[in-house]
């Protein structure tokens, strides 16, 4: 199964694929829907321990939802939550250089800044 794009909401994936999941995987999905992906305990091991399932069950569940693995799932959920929390910033006018046409540029979206921070943290770990 090909990984989902990061913009497919987790709730939609859970609805679409929930019927094909085992009961233990449905419990994992319920936990993932309530997960704070920025919390330090948002790991496959921590989720497995809290639910009394194996780490493999957690990883297999996110893969059955369409993610490449738990790290990809977590990054996607961070982006999803950031996009839901803040609407995109409107484009701002940039004064053109002499003789140049007007150009529109948008400041970096807060979700991109957050995603960049998480990726930098993962690289450092």
mmCIF file of N, CA and C in Angstrom:
data_model
loop_
_atom_site.group_PDB
_atom_site.id
_atom_site.type_symbol
_atom_site.label_atom_id
_atom_site.label_comp_id
_atom_site.label_asym_id
_atom_site.label_seq_id
_atom_site.Cartn_x
_atom_site.Cartn_y
_atom_site.Cartn_z
ATOM 1 N N UNK A 1 0.848 -1.171 0.000
ATOM 2 C CA UNK A 1 0.000 0.000 0.000
ATOM 3 C C UNK A 1 0.894 1.235 0.000
ATOM 4 N N UNK A 2 0.588 2.180 -0.879
ATOM 5 C CA UNK A 2 1.396 3.392 -0.974
ATOM 6 C C UNK A 2 1.086 4.322 0.189
ATOM 7 N N UNK A 3 2.100 5.000 0.716
ATOM 8 C CA UNK A 3 1.860 5.952 1.809
ATOM 9 C C UNK A 3 0.906 7.055 1.375
ATOM 10 N N UNK A 4 0.105 7.540 2.314
ATOM 11 C CA UNK A 4 -0.813 8.643 2.069
ATOM 12 C C UNK A 4 -0.029 9.940 2.006
ATOM 13 N N UNK A 5 -0.645 10.925 1.381
ATOM 14 C CA UNK A 5 -0.042 12.245 1.435
ATOM 15 C C UNK A 5 -0.230 12.774 2.848
ATOM 16 N N UNK A 6 0.670 13.621 3.331
ATOM 17 C CA UNK A 6 0.556 14.111 4.696
ATOM 18 C C UNK A 6 -0.693 14.949 4.942
ATOM 19 N N UNK A 7 -1.389 15.368 3.903
ATOM 20 C CA UNK A 7 -2.547 16.226 4.099
ATOM 21 C C UNK A 7 -3.858 15.449 4.210
ATOM 22 N N UNK A 8 -3.832 14.130 4.119
ATOM 23 C CA UNK A 8 -5.038 13.343 4.334
ATOM 24 C C UNK A 8 -5.269 13.273 5.835
ATOM 25 N N UNK A 9 -6.358 13.842 6.330
ATOM 26 C CA UNK A 9 -6.582 13.857 7.777
ATOM 27 C C UNK A 9 -6.660 12.446 8.368
ATOM 28 N N UNK A 10 -6.086 12.305 9.539
ATOM 29 C CA UNK A 10 -6.082 11.027 10.238
ATOM 30 C C UNK A 10 -7.499 10.516 10.448
ATOM 31 N N UNK A 11 -8.425 11.385 10.823
ATOM 32 C CA UNK A 11 -9.812 10.961 11.057
ATOM 33 C C UNK A 11 -10.426 10.363 9.792
ATOM 34 N N UNK A 12 -10.104 10.921 8.630
ATOM 35 C CA UNK A 12 -10.614 10.386 7.366
ATOM 36 C C UNK A 12 -10.025 9.005 7.097
ATOM 37 N N UNK A 13 -8.733 8.860 7.336
ATOM 38 C CA UNK A 13 -8.099 7.555 7.144
ATOM 39 C C UNK A 13 -8.698 6.516 8.086
ATOM 40 N N UNK A 14 -8.951 6.910 9.319
ATOM 41 C CA UNK A 14 -9.530 5.993 10.303
ATOM 42 C C UNK A 14 -10.922 5.544 9.858
ATOM 43 N N UNK A 15 -11.718 6.477 9.336
ATOM 44 C CA UNK A 15 -13.064 6.127 8.854
ATOM 45 C C UNK A 15 -12.985 5.204 7.646
ATOM 46 N N UNK A 16 -12.105 5.525 6.707
ATOM 47 C CA UNK A 16 -11.994 4.758 5.471
ATOM 48 C C UNK A 16 -11.493 3.335 5.707
ATOM 49 N N UNK A 17 -10.570 3.174 6.635
ATOM 50 C CA UNK A 17 -9.901 1.879 6.796
ATOM 51 C C UNK A 17 -10.223 1.170 8.106
ATOM 52 N N UNK A 18 -11.034 1.794 8.947
ATOM 53 C CA UNK A 18 -11.330 1.240 10.265
ATOM 54 C C UNK A 18 -11.931 -0.145 10.243
ATOM 55 N N UNK A 19 -12.809 -0.418 9.280
ATOM 56 C CA UNK A 19 -13.480 -1.713 9.225
ATOM 57 C C UNK A 19 -12.504 -2.854 8.951
ATOM 58 N N UNK A 20 -11.395 -2.556 8.304
ATOM 59 C CA UNK A 20 -10.430 -3.616 7.975
ATOM 60 C C UNK A 20 -9.401 -3.848 9.088
ATOM 61 N N UNK A 21 -9.475 -3.078 10.171
ATOM 62 C CA UNK A 21 -8.510 -3.200 11.256
ATOM 63 C C UNK A 21 -8.971 -4.208 12.298
ATOM 64 N N UNK A 22 -7.996 -4.862 12.926
ATOM 65 C CA UNK A 22 -8.287 -5.762 14.048
ATOM 66 C C UNK A 22 -8.689 -4.926 15.262
ATOM 67 N N UNK A 23 -9.352 -5.532 16.248
ATOM 68 C CA UNK A 23 -9.760 -4.778 17.444
ATOM 69 C C UNK A 23 -8.599 -4.059 18.136
ATOM 70 N N UNK A 24 -7.443 -4.705 18.247
ATOM 71 C CA UNK A 24 -6.308 -4.041 18.899
ATOM 72 C C UNK A 24 -5.839 -2.839 18.086
ATOM 73 N N UNK A 25 -5.916 -2.941 16.759
ATOM 74 C CA UNK A 25 -5.522 -1.820 15.900
ATOM 75 C C UNK A 25 -6.537 -0.681 15.995
ATOM 76 N N UNK A 26 -7.816 -1.004 16.172
ATOM 77 C CA UNK A 26 -8.824 0.038 16.354
ATOM 78 C C UNK A 26 -8.576 0.800 17.652
ATOM 79 N N UNK A 27 -8.124 0.082 18.693
ATOM 80 C CA UNK A 27 -7.780 0.758 19.949
ATOM 81 C C UNK A 27 -6.603 1.701 19.739
ATOM 82 N N UNK A 28 -5.641 1.267 18.944
ATOM 83 C CA UNK A 28 -4.489 2.127 18.633
ATOM 84 C C UNK A 28 -4.969 3.370 17.899
ATOM 85 N N UNK A 29 -5.844 3.212 16.915
ATOM 86 C CA UNK A 29 -6.356 4.360 16.159
ATOM 87 C C UNK A 29 -7.088 5.323 17.082
ATOM 88 N N UNK A 30 -7.914 4.800 17.985
ATOM 89 C CA UNK A 30 -8.610 5.674 18.939
ATOM 90 C C UNK A 30 -7.618 6.501 19.745
ATOM 91 N N UNK A 31 -6.523 5.877 20.153
ATOM 92 C CA UNK A 31 -5.477 6.579 20.902
ATOM 93 C C UNK A 31 -4.791 7.625 20.017
ATOM 94 N N UNK A 32 -4.509 7.254 18.767
ATOM 95 C CA UNK A 32 -3.835 8.172 17.848
ATOM 96 C C UNK A 32 -4.678 9.405 17.554
ATOM 97 N N UNK A 33 -5.988 9.230 17.506
ATOM 98 C CA UNK A 33 -6.877 10.363 17.236
ATOM 99 C C UNK A 33 -6.824 11.398 18.359
ATOM 100 N N UNK A 34 -6.486 10.978 19.563
ATOM 101 C CA UNK A 34 -6.399 11.881 20.717
ATOM 102 C C UNK A 34 -4.964 12.312 21.024
ATOM 103 N N UNK A 35 -4.011 11.820 20.266
ATOM 104 C CA UNK A 35 -2.586 12.024 20.531
ATOM 105 C C UNK A 35 -2.151 13.472 20.323
ATOM 106 N N UNK A 36 -1.304 13.960 21.237
ATOM 107 C CA UNK A 36 -0.619 15.237 21.043
ATOM 108 C C UNK A 36 0.741 14.895 20.439
ATOM 109 N N UNK A 37 0.916 15.073 19.126
ATOM 110 C CA UNK A 37 2.149 14.639 18.479
ATOM 111 C C UNK A 37 3.397 15.413 18.903
ATOM 112 N N UNK A 38 3.216 16.542 19.592
ATOM 113 C CA UNK A 38 4.372 17.306 20.048
ATOM 114 C C UNK A 38 4.843 16.894 21.434
ATOM 115 N N UNK A 39 4.055 16.090 22.116
ATOM 116 C CA UNK A 39 4.425 15.645 23.466
ATOM 117 C C UNK A 39 5.586 14.651 23.360
ATOM 118 N N UNK A 40 6.562 14.736 24.256
ATOM 119 C CA UNK A 40 7.721 13.833 24.194
ATOM 120 C C UNK A 40 7.353 12.349 24.293
ATOM 121 N N UNK A 41 6.220 12.023 24.910
ATOM 122 C CA UNK A 41 5.805 10.624 25.021
ATOM 123 C C UNK A 41 4.988 10.158 23.826
ATOM 124 N N UNK A 42 4.964 10.914 22.774
ATOM 125 C CA UNK A 42 4.240 10.520 21.566
ATOM 126 C C UNK A 42 5.129 9.618 20.713
ATOM 127 N N UNK A 43 5.388 8.433 21.253
ATOM 128 C CA UNK A 43 6.219 7.452 20.557
ATOM 129 C C UNK A 43 5.443 6.154 20.416
ATOM 130 N N UNK A 44 5.872 5.328 19.494
ATOM 131 C CA UNK A 44 5.229 4.024 19.315
ATOM 132 C C UNK A 44 5.359 3.191 20.586
ATOM 133 N N UNK A 45 6.511 3.250 21.245
ATOM 134 C CA UNK A 45 6.712 2.484 22.476
ATOM 135 C C UNK A 45 5.770 2.951 23.586
ATOM 136 N N UNK A 46 5.621 4.247 23.760
ATOM 137 C CA UNK A 46 4.759 4.786 24.818
ATOM 138 C C UNK A 46 3.297 4.424 24.567
ATOM 139 N N UNK A 47 2.871 4.523 23.319
ATOM 140 C CA UNK A 47 1.491 4.176 22.984
ATOM 141 C C UNK A 47 1.253 2.690 23.216
ATOM 142 N N UNK A 48 2.201 1.875 22.781
ATOM 143 C CA UNK A 48 2.076 0.429 22.983
ATOM 144 C C UNK A 48 1.965 0.097 24.470
ATOM 145 N N UNK A 49 2.806 0.715 25.286
ATOM 146 C CA UNK A 49 2.779 0.471 26.723
ATOM 147 C C UNK A 49 1.474 0.894 27.364
ATOM 148 N N UNK A 50 0.943 2.031 26.938
ATOM 149 C CA UNK A 50 -0.307 2.522 27.544
ATOM 150 C C UNK A 50 -1.510 1.671 27.150
ATOM 151 N N UNK A 51 -1.449 1.037 25.991
ATOM 152 C CA UNK A 51 -2.577 0.229 25.517
ATOM 153 C C UNK A 51 -2.405 -1.264 25.797
ATOM 154 N N UNK A 52 -1.210 -1.653 26.219
ATOM 155 C CA UNK A 52 -0.962 -3.069 26.457
ATOM 156 C C UNK A 52 -0.865 -3.881 25.179
ATOM 157 N N UNK A 53 -0.352 -3.265 24.128
ATOM 158 C CA UNK A 53 -0.116 -3.964 22.864
ATOM 159 C C UNK A 53 1.379 -3.875 22.545
ATOM 160 N N UNK A 54 1.803 -4.569 21.523
ATOM 161 C CA UNK A 54 3.220 -4.515 21.152
ATOM 162 C C UNK A 54 3.503 -3.264 20.320
ATOM 163 N N UNK A 55 4.774 -2.896 20.294
ATOM 164 C CA UNK A 55 5.206 -1.773 19.453
ATOM 165 C C UNK A 55 4.879 -2.075 17.997
ATOM 166 N N UNK A 56 5.041 -3.344 17.613
ATOM 167 C CA UNK A 56 4.747 -3.750 16.233
ATOM 168 C C UNK A 56 3.285 -3.492 15.877
ATOM 169 N N UNK A 57 2.378 -3.680 16.828
ATOM 170 C CA UNK A 57 0.960 -3.405 16.569
ATOM 171 C C UNK A 57 0.755 -1.929 16.267
ATOM 172 N N UNK A 58 1.418 -1.066 17.000
ATOM 173 C CA UNK A 58 1.294 0.374 16.769
ATOM 174 C C UNK A 58 1.852 0.733 15.393
ATOM 175 N N UNK A 59 3.038 0.245 15.082
ATOM 176 C CA UNK A 59 3.673 0.558 13.795
ATOM 177 C C UNK A 59 2.860 -0.034 12.645
ATOM 178 N N UNK A 60 2.411 -1.280 12.792
ATOM 179 C CA UNK A 60 1.596 -1.899 11.736
ATOM 180 C C UNK A 60 0.295 -1.138 11.521
ATOM 181 N N UNK A 61 -0.288 -0.635 12.596
ATOM 182 C CA UNK A 61 -1.532 0.128 12.472
ATOM 183 C C UNK A 61 -1.330 1.378 11.639
ATOM 184 N N UNK A 62 -0.292 2.155 11.927
ATOM 185 C CA UNK A 62 -0.080 3.376 11.132
ATOM 186 C C UNK A 62 0.256 3.018 9.686
ATOM 187 N N UNK A 63 0.932 1.909 9.482
ATOM 188 C CA UNK A 63 1.213 1.485 8.108
ATOM 189 C C UNK A 63 -0.068 1.050 7.398
ATOM 190 N N UNK A 64 -0.959 0.381 8.105
ATOM 191 C CA UNK A 64 -2.241 -0.025 7.506
ATOM 192 C C UNK A 64 -3.110 1.193 7.208
ATOM 193 N N UNK A 65 -2.888 2.283 7.932
ATOM 194 C CA UNK A 65 -3.596 3.526 7.632
ATOM 195 C C UNK A 65 -3.019 4.215 6.397
ATOM 196 N N UNK A 66 -1.821 3.808 5.991
ATOM 197 C CA UNK A 66 -1.221 4.362 4.779
ATOM 198 C C UNK A 66 0.063 5.129 4.969
ATOM 199 N N UNK A 67 0.569 5.218 6.204
ATOM 200 C CA UNK A 67 1.823 5.925 6.465
ATOM 201 C C UNK A 67 2.995 4.959 6.283
ATOM 202 N N UNK A 68 4.156 5.499 5.985
ATOM 203 C CA UNK A 68 5.348 4.682 5.798
ATOM 204 C C UNK A 68 5.895 4.110 7.090
ATOM 205 N N UNK A 69 5.567 4.713 8.205
ATOM 206 C CA UNK A 69 6.033 4.277 9.518
ATOM 207 C C UNK A 69 5.574 5.266 10.562
ATOM 208 N N UNK A 70 5.974 5.030 11.810
ATOM 209 C CA UNK A 70 5.492 5.894 12.884
ATOM 210 C C UNK A 70 6.033 7.312 12.774
ATOM 211 N N UNK A 71 7.298 7.456 12.381
ATOM 212 C CA UNK A 71 7.872 8.808 12.253
ATOM 213 C C UNK A 71 7.123 9.617 11.195
ATOM 214 N N UNK A 72 6.807 8.997 10.075
ATOM 215 C CA UNK A 72 6.049 9.692 9.026
ATOM 216 C C UNK A 72 4.654 10.051 9.538
ATOM 217 N N UNK A 73 4.029 9.123 10.251
ATOM 218 C CA UNK A 73 2.708 9.396 10.831
ATOM 219 C C UNK A 73 2.782 10.617 11.750
ATOM 220 N N UNK A 74 3.768 10.632 12.644
ATOM 221 C CA UNK A 74 3.878 11.723 13.616
ATOM 222 C C UNK A 74 4.098 13.067 12.926
ATOM 223 N N UNK A 75 4.963 13.103 11.943
ATOM 224 C CA UNK A 75 5.194 14.351 11.200
ATOM 225 C C UNK A 75 3.915 14.811 10.506
ATOM 226 N N UNK A 76 3.200 13.866 9.923
ATOM 227 C CA UNK A 76 1.948 14.214 9.236
ATOM 228 C C UNK A 76 0.909 14.745 10.209
ATOM 229 N N UNK A 77 0.837 14.137 11.393
ATOM 230 C CA UNK A 77 -0.131 14.591 12.390
ATOM 231 C C UNK A 77 0.240 15.974 12.917
ATOM 232 N N UNK A 78 1.510 16.229 13.096
ATOM 233 C CA UNK A 78 1.952 17.568 13.518
ATOM 234 C C UNK A 78 1.526 18.601 12.476
ATOM 235 N N UNK A 79 1.760 18.302 11.219
ATOM 236 C CA UNK A 79 1.381 19.224 10.152
ATOM 237 C C UNK A 79 -0.133 19.400 10.101
ATOM 238 N N UNK A 80 -0.869 18.294 10.206
ATOM 239 C CA UNK A 80 -2.333 18.366 10.189
ATOM 240 C C UNK A 80 -2.862 19.250 11.314
ATOM 241 N N UNK A 81 -2.341 19.047 12.519
ATOM 242 C CA UNK A 81 -2.820 19.832 13.665
ATOM 243 C C UNK A 81 -2.422 21.298 13.531
ATOM 244 N N UNK A 82 -1.221 21.558 13.009
ATOM 245 C CA UNK A 82 -0.780 22.947 12.837
ATOM 246 C C UNK A 82 -1.633 23.658 11.799
ATOM 247 N N UNK A 83 -1.953 22.973 10.713
ATOM 248 C CA UNK A 83 -2.791 23.578 9.680
ATOM 249 C C UNK A 83 -4.205 23.836 10.196
ATOM 250 N N UNK A 84 -4.711 22.939 11.024
ATOM 251 C CA UNK A 84 -6.052 23.110 11.576
ATOM 252 C C UNK A 84 -6.098 24.258 12.587
ATOM 253 N N UNK A 85 -4.989 24.474 13.291
ATOM 254 C CA UNK A 85 -4.949 25.494 14.338
ATOM 255 C C UNK A 85 -4.839 26.909 13.790
ATOM 256 N N UNK A 86 -4.186 27.071 12.657
ATOM 257 C CA UNK A 86 -3.967 28.415 12.124
ATOM 258 C C UNK A 86 -4.270 28.442 10.641
ATOM 259 N N UNK A 87 -5.169 29.323 10.224
ATOM 260 C CA UNK A 87 -5.440 29.442 8.790
ATOM 261 C C UNK A 87 -4.205 30.000 8.080
ATOM 262 N N UNK A 88 -4.076 29.690 6.793
ATOM 263 C CA UNK A 88 -2.922 30.217 6.047
ATOM 264 C C UNK A 88 -2.867 31.737 6.114
ATOM 265 N N UNK A 89 -1.662 32.258 6.160
ATOM 266 C CA UNK A 89 -1.446 33.701 6.191
ATOM 267 C C UNK A 89 -1.678 34.260 4.794
ATOM 268 N N UNK A 90 -2.340 35.386 4.727
ATOM 269 C CA UNK A 90 -2.591 36.023 3.435
ATOM 270 C C UNK A 90 -1.288 36.525 2.834
ATOM 271 N N UNK A 91 -1.239 36.580 1.528
ATOM 272 C CA UNK A 91 -0.054 37.091 0.830
ATOM 273 C C UNK A 91 0.107 38.570 1.151
ATOM 274 N N UNK A 92 1.338 39.000 1.187
ATOM 275 C CA UNK A 92 1.606 40.404 1.464
ATOM 276 C C UNK A 92 2.225 41.048 0.238
ATOM 277 N N UNK A 93 1.996 42.329 0.123
ATOM 278 C CA UNK A 93 2.565 43.082 -0.991
ATOM 279 C C UNK A 93 4.041 43.366 -0.734
ATOM 280 N N UNK A 94 4.840 43.159 -1.743
ATOM 281 C CA UNK A 94 6.255 43.485 -1.673
ATOM 282 C C UNK A 94 6.493 44.600 -2.697
ATOM 283 N N UNK A 95 7.057 45.717 -2.250
ATOM 284 C CA UNK A 95 7.288 46.793 -3.223
ATOM 285 C C UNK A 95 8.229 46.301 -4.319
ATOM 286 N N UNK A 96 7.858 46.520 -5.579
ATOM 287 C CA UNK A 96 8.710 46.043 -6.674
ATOM 288 C C UNK A 96 9.940 46.931 -6.850
ATOM 289 N N UNK A 97 10.969 46.333 -7.392
ATOM 290 C CA UNK A 97 12.158 47.103 -7.758
ATOM 291 C C UNK A 97 11.768 48.007 -8.933
ATOM 292 N N UNK A 98 12.539 49.042 -9.146
ATOM 293 C CA UNK A 98 12.237 49.976 -10.228
ATOM 294 C C UNK A 98 12.103 49.228 -11.547
ATOM 295 N N UNK A 99 10.969 49.477 -12.233
ATOM 296 C CA UNK A 99 10.755 48.863 -13.542
ATOM 297 C C UNK A 99 10.267 47.424 -13.488
ATOM 298 N N UNK A 100 10.074 46.853 -12.314
ATOM 299 C CA UNK A 100 9.632 45.454 -12.192
ATOM 300 C C UNK A 100 8.135 45.408 -11.894
ATOM 301 N N UNK A 101 7.455 44.330 -12.329
ATOM 302 C CA UNK A 101 6.026 44.198 -11.996
ATOM 303 C C UNK A 101 5.843 43.867 -10.516
ATOM 304 N N UNK A 102 4.654 44.169 -10.003
ATOM 305 C CA UNK A 102 4.350 43.868 -8.598
ATOM 306 C C UNK A 102 4.386 42.351 -8.381
ATOM 307 N N UNK A 103 4.933 41.944 -7.237
ATOM 308 C CA UNK A 103 5.004 40.515 -6.900
ATOM 309 C C UNK A 103 4.341 40.293 -5.550
ATOM 310 N N UNK A 104 3.757 39.135 -5.385
ATOM 311 C CA UNK A 104 3.151 38.750 -4.114
ATOM 312 C C UNK A 104 3.993 37.634 -3.500
ATOM 313 N N UNK A 105 4.325 37.785 -2.233
ATOM 314 C CA UNK A 105 5.007 36.715 -1.523
ATOM 315 C C UNK A 105 4.289 36.515 -0.198
ATOM 316 N N UNK A 106 4.304 35.297 0.263
ATOM 317 C CA UNK A 106 3.662 34.999 1.544
ATOM 318 C C UNK A 106 4.739 34.635 2.551
ATOM 319 N N UNK A 107 4.601 35.077 3.778
ATOM 320 C CA UNK A 107 5.551 34.656 4.796
ATOM 321 C C UNK A 107 5.414 33.148 5.015
ATOM 322 N N UNK A 108 6.423 32.554 5.601
ATOM 323 C CA UNK A 108 6.389 31.115 5.833
ATOM 324 C C UNK A 108 5.198 30.745 6.711
ATOM 325 N N UNK A 109 4.460 29.746 6.288
ATOM 326 C CA UNK A 109 3.299 29.285 7.043
ATOM 327 C C UNK A 109 3.781 28.714 8.372
ATOM 328 N N UNK A 110 3.074 28.981 9.469
ATOM 329 C CA UNK A 110 3.490 28.466 10.783
ATOM 330 C C UNK A 110 3.631 26.946 10.809
ATOM 331 N N UNK A 111 2.826 26.244 10.025
ATOM 332 C CA UNK A 111 2.935 24.775 9.986
ATOM 333 C C UNK A 111 4.266 24.343 9.395
ATOM 334 N N UNK A 112 4.740 25.076 8.393
ATOM 335 C CA UNK A 112 6.032 24.733 7.805
ATOM 336 C C UNK A 112 7.165 24.982 8.793
ATOM 337 N N UNK A 113 7.080 26.067 9.537
ATOM 338 C CA UNK A 113 8.104 26.349 10.543
ATOM 339 C C UNK A 113 8.110 25.255 11.610
ATOM 340 N N UNK A 114 6.930 24.824 12.031
ATOM 341 C CA UNK A 114 6.820 23.762 13.026
ATOM 342 C C UNK A 114 7.351 22.446 12.476
ATOM 343 N N UNK A 115 6.982 22.111 11.253
ATOM 344 C CA UNK A 115 7.472 20.876 10.637
ATOM 345 C C UNK A 115 8.993 20.903 10.509
ATOM 346 N N UNK A 116 9.534 22.053 10.134
ATOM 347 C CA UNK A 116 10.993 22.181 10.011
ATOM 348 C C UNK A 116 11.669 21.934 11.358
ATOM 349 N N UNK A 117 11.070 22.474 12.448
ATOM 350 C CA UNK A 117 11.628 22.283 13.786
ATOM 351 C C UNK A 117 11.614 20.808 14.187
ATOM 352 N N UNK A 118 10.521 20.112 13.893
ATOM 353 C CA UNK A 118 10.420 18.698 14.249
ATOM 354 C C UNK A 118 11.439 17.881 13.458
ATOM 355 N N UNK A 119 11.583 18.164 12.169
ATOM 356 C CA UNK A 119 12.559 17.430 11.366
ATOM 357 C C UNK A 119 13.978 17.673 11.868
ATOM 358 N N UNK A 120 14.279 18.898 12.262
ATOM 359 C CA UNK A 120 15.603 19.199 12.804
ATOM 360 C C UNK A 120 15.842 18.429 14.108
ATOM 361 N N UNK A 121 14.810 18.330 14.951
ATOM 362 C CA UNK A 121 14.925 17.574 16.203
ATOM 363 C C UNK A 121 15.168 16.093 15.925
ATOM 364 N N UNK A 122 14.453 15.544 14.929
ATOM 365 C CA UNK A 122 14.629 14.134 14.593
ATOM 366 C C UNK A 122 16.025 13.862 14.033
ATOM 367 N N UNK A 123 16.522 14.781 13.218
ATOM 368 C CA UNK A 123 17.878 14.616 12.671
ATOM 369 C C UNK A 123 18.925 14.635 13.779
ATOM 370 N N UNK A 124 18.702 15.496 14.770
ATOM 371 C CA UNK A 124 19.666 15.621 15.863
ATOM 372 C C UNK A 124 19.626 14.403 16.807
ATOM 373 N N UNK A 125 18.492 13.734 16.878
ATOM 374 C CA UNK A 125 18.328 12.587 17.798
ATOM 375 C C UNK A 125 19.034 11.323 17.306
#
